[in-house]
Short mmCIF file of C-alpha atoms in Angstrom, two decimals:
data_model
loop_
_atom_site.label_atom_id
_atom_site.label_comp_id
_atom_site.label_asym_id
_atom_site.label_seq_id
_atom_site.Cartn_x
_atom_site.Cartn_y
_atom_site.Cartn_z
CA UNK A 1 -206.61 49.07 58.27
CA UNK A 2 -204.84 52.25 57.44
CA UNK A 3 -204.58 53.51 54.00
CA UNK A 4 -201.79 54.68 52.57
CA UNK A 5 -201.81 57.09 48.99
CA UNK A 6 -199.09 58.45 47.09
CA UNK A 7 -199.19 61.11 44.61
CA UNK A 8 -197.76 61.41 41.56
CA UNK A 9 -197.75 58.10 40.43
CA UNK A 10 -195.66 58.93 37.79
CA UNK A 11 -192.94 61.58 37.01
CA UNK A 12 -190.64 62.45 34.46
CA UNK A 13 -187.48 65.13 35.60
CA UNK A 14 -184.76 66.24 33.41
CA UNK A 15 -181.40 66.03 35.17
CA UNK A 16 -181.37 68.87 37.38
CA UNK A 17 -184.83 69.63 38.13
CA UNK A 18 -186.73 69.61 41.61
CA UNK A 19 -189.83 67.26 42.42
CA UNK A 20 -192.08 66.94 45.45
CA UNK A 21 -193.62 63.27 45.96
CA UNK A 22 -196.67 63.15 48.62
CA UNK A 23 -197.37 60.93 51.08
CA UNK A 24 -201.19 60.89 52.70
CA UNK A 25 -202.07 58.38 55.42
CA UNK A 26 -205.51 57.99 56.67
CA UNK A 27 -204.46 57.48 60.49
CA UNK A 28 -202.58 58.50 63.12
CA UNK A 29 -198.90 56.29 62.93
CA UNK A 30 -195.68 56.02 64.98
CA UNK A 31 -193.58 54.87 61.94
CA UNK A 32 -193.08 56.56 58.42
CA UNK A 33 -190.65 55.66 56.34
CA UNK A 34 -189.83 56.54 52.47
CA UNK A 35 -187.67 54.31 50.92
CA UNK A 36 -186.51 54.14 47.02
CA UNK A 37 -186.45 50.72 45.05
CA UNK A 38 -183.31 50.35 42.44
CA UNK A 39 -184.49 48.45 39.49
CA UNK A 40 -183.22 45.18 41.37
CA UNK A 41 -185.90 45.59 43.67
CA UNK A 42 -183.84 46.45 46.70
CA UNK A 43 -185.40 48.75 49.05
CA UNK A 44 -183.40 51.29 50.14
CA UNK A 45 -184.18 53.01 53.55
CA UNK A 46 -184.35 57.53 53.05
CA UNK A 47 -185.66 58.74 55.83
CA UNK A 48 -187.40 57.22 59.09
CA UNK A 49 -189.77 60.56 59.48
CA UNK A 50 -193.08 59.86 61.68
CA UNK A 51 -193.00 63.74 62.48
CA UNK A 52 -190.66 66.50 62.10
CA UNK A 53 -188.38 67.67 58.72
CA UNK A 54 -185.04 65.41 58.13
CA UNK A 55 -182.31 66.04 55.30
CA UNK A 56 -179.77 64.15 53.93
CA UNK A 57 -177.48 65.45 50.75
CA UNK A 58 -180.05 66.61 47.64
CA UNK A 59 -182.89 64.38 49.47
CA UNK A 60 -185.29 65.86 52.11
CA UNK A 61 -188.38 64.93 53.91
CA UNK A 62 -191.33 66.31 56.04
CA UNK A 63 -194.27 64.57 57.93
CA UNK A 64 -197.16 67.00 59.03
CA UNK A 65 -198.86 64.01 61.52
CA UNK A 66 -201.63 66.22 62.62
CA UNK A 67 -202.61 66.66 59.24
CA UNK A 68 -201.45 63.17 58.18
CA UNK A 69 -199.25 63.73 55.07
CA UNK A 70 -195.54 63.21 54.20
CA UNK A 71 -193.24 64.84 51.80
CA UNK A 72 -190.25 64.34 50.06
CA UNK A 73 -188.30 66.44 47.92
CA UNK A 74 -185.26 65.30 45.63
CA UNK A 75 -183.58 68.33 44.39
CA UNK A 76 -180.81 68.90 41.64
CA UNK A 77 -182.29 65.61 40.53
CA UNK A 78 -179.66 62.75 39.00
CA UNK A 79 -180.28 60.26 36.22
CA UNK A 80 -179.50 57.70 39.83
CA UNK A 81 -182.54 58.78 41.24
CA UNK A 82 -184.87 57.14 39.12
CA UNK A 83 -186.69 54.21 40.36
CA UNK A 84 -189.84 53.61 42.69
CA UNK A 85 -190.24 55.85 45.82
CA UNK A 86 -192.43 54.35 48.55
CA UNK A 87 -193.93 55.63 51.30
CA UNK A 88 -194.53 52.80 54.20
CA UNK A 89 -196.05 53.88 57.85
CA UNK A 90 -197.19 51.84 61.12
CA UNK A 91 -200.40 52.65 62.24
CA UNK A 92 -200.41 53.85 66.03
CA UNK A 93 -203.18 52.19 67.11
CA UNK A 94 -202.08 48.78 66.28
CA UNK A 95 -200.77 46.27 68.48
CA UNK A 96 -197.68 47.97 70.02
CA UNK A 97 -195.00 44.61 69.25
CA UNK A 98 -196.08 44.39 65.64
CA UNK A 99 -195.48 47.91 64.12
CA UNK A 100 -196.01 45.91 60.33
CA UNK A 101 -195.99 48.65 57.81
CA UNK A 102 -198.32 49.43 55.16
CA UNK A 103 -197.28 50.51 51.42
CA UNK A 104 -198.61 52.94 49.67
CA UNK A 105 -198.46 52.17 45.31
CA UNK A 106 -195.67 54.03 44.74
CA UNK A 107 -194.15 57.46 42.62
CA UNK A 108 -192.27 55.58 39.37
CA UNK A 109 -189.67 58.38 39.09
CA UNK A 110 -187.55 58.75 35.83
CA UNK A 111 -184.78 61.21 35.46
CA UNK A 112 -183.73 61.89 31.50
CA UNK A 113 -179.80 62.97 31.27
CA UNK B 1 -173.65 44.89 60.07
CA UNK B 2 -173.53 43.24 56.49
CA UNK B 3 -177.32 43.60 56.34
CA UNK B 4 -180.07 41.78 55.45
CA UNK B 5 -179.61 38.76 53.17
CA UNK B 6 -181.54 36.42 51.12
CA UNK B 7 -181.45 33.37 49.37
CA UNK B 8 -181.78 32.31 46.74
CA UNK B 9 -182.25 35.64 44.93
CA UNK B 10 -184.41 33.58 42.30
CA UNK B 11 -186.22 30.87 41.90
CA UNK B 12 -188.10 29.46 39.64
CA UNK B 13 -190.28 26.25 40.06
CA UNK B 14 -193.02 24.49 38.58
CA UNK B 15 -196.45 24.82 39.25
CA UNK B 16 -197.13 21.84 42.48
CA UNK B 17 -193.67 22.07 43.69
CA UNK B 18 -192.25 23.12 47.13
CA UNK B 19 -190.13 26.16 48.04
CA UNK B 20 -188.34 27.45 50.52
CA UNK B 21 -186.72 31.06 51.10
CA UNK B 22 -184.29 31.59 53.79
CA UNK B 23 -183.59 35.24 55.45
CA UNK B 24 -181.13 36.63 57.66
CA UNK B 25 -181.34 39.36 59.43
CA UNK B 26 -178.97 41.83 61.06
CA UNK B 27 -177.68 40.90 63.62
CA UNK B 28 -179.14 41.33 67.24
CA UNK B 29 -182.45 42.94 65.52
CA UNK B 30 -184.86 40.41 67.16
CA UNK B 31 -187.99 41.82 64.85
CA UNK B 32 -188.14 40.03 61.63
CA UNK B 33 -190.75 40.61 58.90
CA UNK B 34 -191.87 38.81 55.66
CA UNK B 35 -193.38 41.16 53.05
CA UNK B 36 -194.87 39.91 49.71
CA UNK B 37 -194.28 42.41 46.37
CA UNK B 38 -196.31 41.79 43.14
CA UNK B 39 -195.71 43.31 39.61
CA UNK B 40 -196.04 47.21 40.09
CA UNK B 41 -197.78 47.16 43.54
CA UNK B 42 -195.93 47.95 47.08
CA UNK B 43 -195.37 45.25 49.38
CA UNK B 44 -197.70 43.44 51.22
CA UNK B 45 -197.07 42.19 54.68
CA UNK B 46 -197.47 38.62 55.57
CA UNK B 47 -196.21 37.80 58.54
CA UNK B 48 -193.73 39.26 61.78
CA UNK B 49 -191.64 37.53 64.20
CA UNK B 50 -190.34 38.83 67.63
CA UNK B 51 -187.23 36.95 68.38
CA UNK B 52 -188.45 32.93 68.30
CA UNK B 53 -192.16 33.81 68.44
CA UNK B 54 -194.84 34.09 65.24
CA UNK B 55 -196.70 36.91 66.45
CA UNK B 56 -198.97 38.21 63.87
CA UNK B 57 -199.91 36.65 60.41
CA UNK B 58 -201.89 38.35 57.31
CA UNK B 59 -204.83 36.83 55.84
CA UNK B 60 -202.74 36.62 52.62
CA UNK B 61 -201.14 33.86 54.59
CA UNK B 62 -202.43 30.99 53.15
CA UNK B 63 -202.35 27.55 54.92
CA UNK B 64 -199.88 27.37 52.08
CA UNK B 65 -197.65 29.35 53.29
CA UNK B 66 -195.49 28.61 57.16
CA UNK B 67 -192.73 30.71 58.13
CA UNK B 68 -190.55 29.62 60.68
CA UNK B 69 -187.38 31.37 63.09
CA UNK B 70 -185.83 28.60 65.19
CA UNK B 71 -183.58 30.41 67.95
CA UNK B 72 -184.52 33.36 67.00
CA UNK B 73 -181.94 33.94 64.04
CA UNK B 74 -182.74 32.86 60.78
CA UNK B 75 -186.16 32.72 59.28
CA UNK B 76 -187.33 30.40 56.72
CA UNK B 77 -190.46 30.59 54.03
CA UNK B 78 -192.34 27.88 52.47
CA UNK B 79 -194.71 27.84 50.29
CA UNK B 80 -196.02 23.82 49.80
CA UNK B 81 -197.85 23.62 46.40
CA UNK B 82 -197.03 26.62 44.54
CA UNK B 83 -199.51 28.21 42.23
CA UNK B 84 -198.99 30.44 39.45
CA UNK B 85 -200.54 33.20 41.71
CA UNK B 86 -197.44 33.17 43.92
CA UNK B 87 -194.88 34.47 41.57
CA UNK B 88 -193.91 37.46 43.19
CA UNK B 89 -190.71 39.21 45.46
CA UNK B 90 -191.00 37.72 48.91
CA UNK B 91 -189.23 40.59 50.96
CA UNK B 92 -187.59 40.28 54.35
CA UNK B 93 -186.72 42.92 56.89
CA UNK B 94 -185.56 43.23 60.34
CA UNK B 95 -185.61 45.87 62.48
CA UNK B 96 -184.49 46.66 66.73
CA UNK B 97 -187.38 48.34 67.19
CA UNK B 98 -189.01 50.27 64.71
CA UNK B 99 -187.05 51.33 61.43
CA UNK B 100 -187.05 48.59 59.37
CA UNK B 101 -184.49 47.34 57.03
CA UNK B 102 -184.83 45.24 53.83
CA UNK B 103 -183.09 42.38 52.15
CA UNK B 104 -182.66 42.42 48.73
CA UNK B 105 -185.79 39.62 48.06
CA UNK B 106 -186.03 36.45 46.55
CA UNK B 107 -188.12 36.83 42.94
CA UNK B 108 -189.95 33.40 42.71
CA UNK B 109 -191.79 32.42 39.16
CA UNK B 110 -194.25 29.90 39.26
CA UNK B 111 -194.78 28.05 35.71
#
């Protein structure tokens, strides 16, 4: 099945900063989506991004599919962004009616005030 | 749209016993998903439903484990003789086509 990997697996902002988290699948998909746990374990939907570049408020994301990688950059960073950031895609060559997506482990995020 | 919703939110049970999660899903989204999340790792999936019909199940699936969505609303997840192995989030998420969107889990601890 596809693999998903997500890079880093850990980071550590001060309030304010920038950070890039990475996304690399090892197929071709027609779903991509990052979402960010809370520490309740709700997963919040970001950004449904199989291609393209999509921005809302200090959050932004871009999937290169040709070259199979996503990224997402949180900017002006809050102490509300920490949490876990995952990065989920649907493989295209799956059946068509399934679309089941497939987790990568995770960036642990942690923004000091 | 009040979203996805789960219940319970927790359970815990002893090792042998029978549980049951029930999700429900946003309305008219006729794609509904079960995902399993352990300690630290990202969810799993286990199985996906398209309106009344069990389409595809995951080898994690154990004969266990039956999921069920009667009309095509509600879904329901058992697990018959729970192990110790099973404690874990059991995610739920529904979708109209392809974004999906998530429930807030049931956390079940196994003794």
């Amino acid at each position: 099945g596809i693999q998903v990997e997500q890079s880093p697996p850990d980071l550590i902002l001060q309030e304010g900063a920038n950070s890039t988290l990475r996304c690399n699948f090892s197929d071709s998909v027609n779903n991509l989506q990052w979402f960010h746990q809370n520490p309740w374990g709700q997963l919040i939907n970001l950004f449904y991004i199989p291609s393209g570049t999509k921005q809302n408020g200090r959050l932004s994301a871009t999937t290169v599919a040709t070259e199979r990688y996503s990224l997402l950059y949180i900017s002006s960073s809050q102490t509300t962004d920490s949490g876990v950031y995952f990065c989920a895609v649907a493989g295209r060559m799956i059946k068509a009616a399934g679309n089941k997506l497939t987790f990568g482990g995770g960036t642990r995020v942690l923004v000091k005030p | 749209d009040t979203g996805v919703s789960q219940d319970p939110r927790h359970k815990i049970t002893k090792r042998g016993q029978n549980v049951t999660f029930r999700c429900d899903p946003i309305s008219e989204h006729n794609r509904l998903y079960w995902y399993r999340q352990t300690l630290g790792q990202g969810p799993e999936f286990l199985t996906y439903f398209q309106n009344e019909a069990q389409l595809e199940k995951s080898r994690l699936l154990s004969d266990r484990f039956s999921a069920e969505r009667p009309k095509g609303s509600f879904s329901t997840l058992e697990i018959q003789r729970t192990e110790q192995g099973d404690s874990a989030m059991y995610l739920c998420a529904s979708s109209p086509q392809i974004t999906q969107y998530f429930g807030p889990g049931t956390r079940l601890t196994v003794l």
